[in-house]
PDB file of C-alpha atoms in Angstrom:
ATOM      1  CA  MET A   1       0.000   0.000   0.000  1.00  0.00           C
ATOM      2  CA  PRO A   2       1.560   3.313  -1.058  1.00  0.00           C
ATOM      3  CA  THR A   3       2.100   5.943   1.603  1.00  0.00           C
ATOM      4  CA  ALA A   4       0.635   9.451   1.285  1.00  0.00           C
ATOM      5  CA  ARG A   5       4.045  10.623   0.023  1.00  0.00           C
ATOM      6  CA  ASP A   6       4.190   7.869  -2.570  1.00  0.00           C
ATOM      7  CA  THR A   7       0.633   8.616  -3.705  1.00  0.00           C
ATOM      8  CA  ALA A   8       1.560  12.284  -4.167  1.00  0.00           C
ATOM      9  CA  LEU A   9       4.676  11.187  -6.046  1.00  0.00           C
ATOM     10  CA  LEU A  10       2.649   8.970  -8.393  1.00  0.00           C
ATOM     11  CA  ALA A  11       0.149  11.797  -8.846  1.00  0.00           C
ATOM     12  CA  CYS A  12       2.979  14.097  -9.981  1.00  0.00           C
ATOM     13  CA  LEU A  13       4.167  11.433 -12.410  1.00  0.00           C
ATOM     14  CA  THR A  14       0.652  11.146 -13.869  1.00  0.00           C
ATOM     15  CA  MET A  15       0.785  14.893 -14.576  1.00  0.00           C
ATOM     16  CA  GLY A  16       3.733  14.179 -16.859  1.00  0.00           C
ATOM     17  CA  LEU A  17       6.476  15.584 -14.638  1.00  0.00           C
ATOM     18  CA  ARG A  18      10.009  14.320 -15.159  1.00  0.00           C
ATOM     19  CA  ARG A  19      11.734  12.534 -12.259  1.00  0.00           C
ATOM     20  CA  THR A  20      14.275  15.339 -12.017  1.00  0.00           C
ATOM     21  CA  GLU A  21      11.471  17.904 -11.877  1.00  0.00           C
ATOM     22  CA  ILE A  22       9.853  16.050  -8.982  1.00  0.00           C
ATOM     23  CA  THR A  23      13.147  15.958  -7.088  1.00  0.00           C
ATOM     24  CA  MET A  24      13.329  19.754  -7.307  1.00  0.00           C
ATOM     25  CA  LEU A  25       9.738  20.608  -6.303  1.00  0.00           C
ATOM     26  CA  ARG A  26       9.632  22.975  -3.338  1.00  0.00           C
ATOM     27  CA  LEU A  27       6.742  23.561  -0.968  1.00  0.00           C
ATOM     28  CA  LYS A  28       6.764  27.286  -1.818  1.00  0.00           C
ATOM     29  CA  GLY A  29       6.051  26.340  -5.454  1.00  0.00           C
ATOM     30  CA  TYR A  30       2.722  24.737  -4.573  1.00  0.00           C
ATOM     31  CA  ARG A  31      -0.337  26.969  -4.237  1.00  0.00           C
ATOM     32  CA  PRO A  32      -3.256  24.924  -2.901  1.00  0.00           C
ATOM     33  CA  GLU A  33      -5.782  27.757  -3.296  1.00  0.00           C
ATOM     34  CA  SER A  34      -5.245  27.846  -7.068  1.00  0.00           C
ATOM     35  CA  GLN A  35      -4.065  24.223  -7.362  1.00  0.00           C
ATOM     36  CA  THR A  36      -0.933  25.335  -9.203  1.00  0.00           C
ATOM     37  CA  LEU A  37       2.592  24.030  -9.061  1.00  0.00           C
ATOM     38  CA  THR A  38       5.745  25.800 -10.211  1.00  0.00           C
ATOM     39  CA  ILE A  39       8.228  23.427 -11.761  1.00  0.00           C
ATOM     40  CA  LEU A  40      11.937  23.892 -12.359  1.00  0.00           C
ATOM     41  CA  GLY A  41      12.518  22.139 -15.671  1.00  0.00           C
ATOM     42  CA  LYS A  42      15.437  21.461 -17.947  1.00  0.00           C
ATOM     43  CA  ARG A  43      18.091  24.148 -18.300  1.00  0.00           C
ATOM     44  CA  GLY A  44      16.682  26.017 -15.303  1.00  0.00           C
ATOM     45  CA  LYS A  45      13.438  27.003 -17.021  1.00  0.00           C
ATOM     46  CA  THR A  46      10.387  27.344 -14.816  1.00  0.00           C
ATOM     47  CA  ARG A  47       6.755  26.813 -15.699  1.00  0.00           C
ATOM     48  CA  THR A  48       3.582  26.833 -13.641  1.00  0.00           C
ATOM     49  CA  ILE A  49       0.863  24.273 -14.264  1.00  0.00           C
ATOM     50  CA  MET A  50      -2.599  23.748 -12.860  1.00  0.00           C
ATOM     51  CA  LEU A  51      -3.142  20.410 -11.142  1.00  0.00           C
ATOM     52  CA  SER A  52      -6.215  18.261 -11.558  1.00  0.00           C
ATOM     53  CA  ASP A  53      -8.466  18.010  -8.513  1.00  0.00           C
ATOM     54  CA  ASP A  54      -7.280  14.430  -7.895  1.00  0.00           C
ATOM     55  CA  VAL A  55      -3.603  15.355  -8.008  1.00  0.00           C
ATOM     56  CA  ALA A  56      -4.135  18.393  -5.766  1.00  0.00           C
ATOM     57  CA  ALA A  57      -6.020  16.173  -3.300  1.00  0.00           C
ATOM     58  CA  ALA A  58      -3.110  13.693  -3.241  1.00  0.00           C
ATOM     59  CA  VAL A  59      -0.599  16.496  -2.639  1.00  0.00           C
ATOM     60  CA  ASP A  60      -2.818  18.035   0.058  1.00  0.00           C
ATOM     61  CA  ALA A  61      -3.160  14.643   1.789  1.00  0.00           C
ATOM     62  CA  TRP A  62       0.639  14.283   1.788  1.00  0.00           C
ATOM     63  CA  LEU A  63       0.999  17.796   3.230  1.00  0.00           C
ATOM     64  CA  GLY A  64      -1.270  16.695   6.085  1.00  0.00           C
ATOM     65  CA  PHE A  65       1.565  14.349   7.113  1.00  0.00           C
ATOM     66  CA  ARG A  66       4.521  16.362   5.865  1.00  0.00           C
ATOM     67  CA  GLY A  67       3.468  19.658   7.386  1.00  0.00           C
ATOM     68  CA  LEU A  68       4.152  23.105   6.007  1.00  0.00           C
ATOM     69  CA  ALA A  69       7.837  23.469   6.881  1.00  0.00           C
ATOM     70  CA  ASP A  70       9.904  24.968   4.089  1.00  0.00           C
ATOM     71  CA  GLY A  71      11.739  22.479   1.943  1.00  0.00           C
ATOM     72  CA  TYR A  72      11.165  19.874  -0.722  1.00  0.00           C
ATOM     73  CA  LEU A  73       7.561  19.067  -1.534  1.00  0.00           C
ATOM     74  CA  ILE A  74       8.215  15.367  -2.183  1.00  0.00           C
ATOM     75  CA  CYS A  75      10.952  14.683   0.347  1.00  0.00           C
ATOM     76  CA  LYS A  76      12.638  11.739   1.991  1.00  0.00           C
ATOM     77  CA  VAL A  77      10.915   9.674   4.645  1.00  0.00           C
ATOM     78  CA  ASP A  78      13.075   7.185   6.543  1.00  0.00           C
ATOM     79  CA  ARG A  79      12.008   3.640   7.407  1.00  0.00           C
ATOM     80  CA  TRP A  80      10.693   4.810  10.769  1.00  0.00           C
ATOM     81  CA  GLY A  81       8.439   7.393   9.151  1.00  0.00           C
ATOM     82  CA  ASN A  82      10.548  10.457   9.981  1.00  0.00           C
ATOM     83  CA  ILE A  83      10.024  13.150   7.365  1.00  0.00           C
ATOM     84  CA  ASP A  84      13.042  15.221   6.314  1.00  0.00           C
ATOM     85  CA  THR A  85      11.806  18.225   4.315  1.00  0.00           C
ATOM     86  CA  GLY A  86      15.404  19.271   3.655  1.00  0.00           C
ATOM     87  CA  ALA A  87      16.316  16.012   1.916  1.00  0.00           C
ATOM     88  CA  LYS A  88      15.156  15.530  -1.640  1.00  0.00           C
ATOM     89  CA  LEU A  89      14.523  12.223  -3.299  1.00  0.00           C
ATOM     90  CA  THR A  90      16.845  11.209  -6.095  1.00  0.00           C
ATOM     91  CA  GLY A  91      15.698  10.220  -9.563  1.00  0.00           C
ATOM     92  CA  HIS A  92      16.809   6.663  -8.777  1.00  0.00           C
ATOM     93  CA  GLY A  93      14.822   6.768  -5.545  1.00  0.00           C
ATOM     94  CA  ILE A  94      11.709   7.796  -7.440  1.00  0.00           C
ATOM     95  CA  ALA A  95      12.258   4.971  -9.939  1.00  0.00           C
ATOM     96  CA  HIS A  96      12.702   2.479  -7.094  1.00  0.00           C
ATOM     97  CA  ILE A  97       9.527   3.622  -5.303  1.00  0.00           C
ATOM     98  CA  THR A  98       7.553   3.500  -8.550  1.00  0.00           C
ATOM     99  CA  GLN A  99       8.808   0.026  -9.447  1.00  0.00           C
ATOM    100  CA  SER A 100       8.111  -1.280  -5.924  1.00  0.00           C
ATOM    101  CA  ILE A 101       4.518  -0.059  -6.073  1.00  0.00           C
ATOM    102  CA  ALA A 102       4.092  -1.488  -9.583  1.00  0.00           C
ATOM    103  CA  THR A 103       5.493  -4.866  -8.537  1.00  0.00           C
ATOM    104  CA  ALA A 104       3.166  -4.989  -5.534  1.00  0.00           C
ATOM    105  CA  ALA A 105       0.274  -4.286  -7.942  1.00  0.00           C
ATOM    106  CA  GLY A 106       1.345  -7.129 -10.228  1.00  0.00           C
ATOM    107  CA  ILE A 107       2.865  -4.910 -12.929  1.00  0.00           C
ATOM    108  CA  ASP A 108       6.177  -6.361 -14.019  1.00  0.00           C
ATOM    109  CA  ASP A 109       7.927  -3.602 -15.880  1.00  0.00           C
ATOM    110  CA  ILE A 110       7.113   0.082 -15.705  1.00  0.00           C
ATOM    111  CA  LYS A 111       9.302   3.116 -16.068  1.00  0.00           C
ATOM    112  CA  CYS A 112       8.648   6.578 -14.674  1.00  0.00           C
ATOM    113  CA  HIS A 113       8.824   7.940 -18.197  1.00  0.00           C
ATOM    114  CA  ASP A 114       5.839   5.742 -19.137  1.00  0.00           C
ATOM    115  CA  PHE A 115       3.708   8.072 -17.008  1.00  0.00           C
ATOM    116  CA  ARG A 116       4.984  11.092 -18.933  1.00  0.00           C
ATOM    117  CA  ARG A 117       4.362   9.422 -22.282  1.00  0.00           C
ATOM    118  CA  THR A 118       0.836   8.465 -21.243  1.00  0.00           C
ATOM    119  CA  ALA A 119       0.088  11.962 -19.942  1.00  0.00           C
ATOM    120  CA  ALA A 120       1.322  13.482 -23.201  1.00  0.00           C
ATOM    121  CA  THR A 121      -0.745  11.122 -25.349  1.00  0.00           C
ATOM    122  CA  ASN A 122      -3.877  11.728 -23.277  1.00  0.00           C
ATOM    123  CA  LEU A 123      -3.407  15.510 -23.398  1.00  0.00           C
ATOM    124  CA  LEU A 124      -2.837  15.410 -27.152  1.00  0.00           C
ATOM    125  CA  ARG A 125      -6.081  13.461 -27.597  1.00  0.00           C
ATOM    126  CA  GLN A 126      -7.973  15.955 -25.439  1.00  0.00           C
ATOM    127  CA  THR A 127      -6.572  18.974 -27.329  1.00  0.00           C
ATOM    128  CA  ASP A 128      -6.923  17.654 -30.901  1.00  0.00           C
ATOM    129  CA  SER A 129      -3.147  17.217 -31.092  1.00  0.00           C
ATOM    130  CA  ASN A 130      -2.263  20.767 -30.085  1.00  0.00           C
ATOM    131  CA  TYR A 131       1.499  20.197 -29.900  1.00  0.00           C
ATOM    132  CA  THR A 132       2.228  23.769 -28.851  1.00  0.00           C
ATOM    133  CA  LEU A 133      -0.161  23.676 -25.890  1.00  0.00           C
ATOM    134  CA  VAL A 134       0.827  20.204 -24.697  1.00  0.00           C
ATOM    135  CA  GLY A 135       4.524  20.875 -25.283  1.00  0.00           C
ATOM    136  CA  GLY A 136       4.313  24.009 -23.155  1.00  0.00           C
ATOM    137  CA  PHE A 137       2.626  22.048 -20.378  1.00  0.00           C
ATOM    138  CA  LEU A 138       5.341  19.377 -20.511  1.00  0.00           C
ATOM    139  CA  GLY A 139       8.176  21.889 -20.739  1.00  0.00           C
ATOM    140  CA  HIS A 140       9.247  21.034 -24.279  1.00  0.00           C
ATOM    141  CA  GLU A 141      11.124  23.605 -26.338  1.00  0.00           C
ATOM    142  CA  SER A 142      10.117  22.074 -29.650  1.00  0.00           C
ATOM    143  CA  GLU A 143       6.905  20.682 -31.133  1.00  0.00           C
ATOM    144  CA  ALA A 144       9.045  17.928 -32.636  1.00  0.00           C
ATOM    145  CA  THR A 145       9.811  16.681 -29.126  1.00  0.00           C
ATOM    146  CA  THR A 146       6.113  16.628 -28.253  1.00  0.00           C
ATOM    147  CA  LYS A 147       5.295  14.684 -31.427  1.00  0.00           C
ATOM    148  CA  ILE A 148       7.568  11.883 -30.230  1.00  0.00           C
ATOM    149  CA  TYR A 149       5.153  11.375 -27.338  1.00  0.00           C
ATOM    150  CA  ASP A 150       2.084  11.082 -29.576  1.00  0.00           C
ATOM    151  CA  LEU A 151       1.445   7.338 -29.318  1.00  0.00           C
ATOM    152  CA  GLU A 152      -1.749   7.716 -31.344  1.00  0.00           C
ATOM    153  CA  LEU A 153       0.251   9.252 -34.204  1.00  0.00           C
ATOM    154  CA  THR A 154       2.718   6.356 -33.953  1.00  0.00           C
ATOM    155  CA  ASP A 155      -0.157   3.843 -34.146  1.00  0.00           C
ATOM    156  CA  LYS A 156      -1.652   5.632 -37.170  1.00  0.00           C
ATOM    157  CA  SER A 157       1.746   5.792 -38.888  1.00  0.00           C
ATOM    158  CA  SER A 158       2.326   2.095 -38.299  1.00  0.00           C
ATOM    159  CA  ALA A 159      -1.090   1.258 -39.764  1.00  0.00           C
ATOM    160  CA  LEU A 160      -0.360   3.141 -42.998  1.00  0.00           C
ATOM    161  CA  GLY A 161       1.333   0.044 -44.370  1.00  0.00           C
ATOM    162  CA  LYS A 162      -2.101  -1.603 -44.601  1.00  0.00           C
ATOM    163  CA  LYS A 163      -3.128   1.055 -47.119  1.00  0.00           C
ATOM    164  CA  ILE A 164      -0.408   0.143 -49.620  1.00  0.00           C
ATOM    165  CA  HIS A 165      -1.533  -2.229 -52.333  1.00  0.00           C
ATOM    166  CA  ILE A 166       0.558  -3.873 -54.993  1.00  0.00           C
ATOM    167  CA  PRO A 167      -1.039  -3.434 -58.397  1.00  0.00           C
ATOM    168  CA  SER A 168      -2.002  -6.714 -59.992  1.00  0.00           C
TER     169      SER A 168
END
């Protein structure tokens, strides 16, 4: 059973955040009243995103345990349950937590990036493949990067072979 911290961590992954972005989240970057989160992305670029109600609820539940002390939003918790808001998780730690939860749920192989890919594909479907909008949300500099995440486009491209006919 995932802890409140782990549930908040998984919720952040479902929003399409990178592991490194999660490691850098600070409490001061979360605004519960507007359900927004400021993210420090690649090359030091920041962006602010709105969280879904479910994700905000998971983060708020974690904060009920974590408290409101300054520090990392998703921080280390030792095996005795002591919360250290000054100690951030590592990317490897996030991968380990995610894989442990997946294994306990009977899922053999899952990567943190699978959450990002799924979030991107779902957002592209909901926005009629608006690569600019979704790319901005994900922190991409280029639409070409966002297109890589379009699993529906990949499926359609793969199926094009069925449309080729050899003349008889």
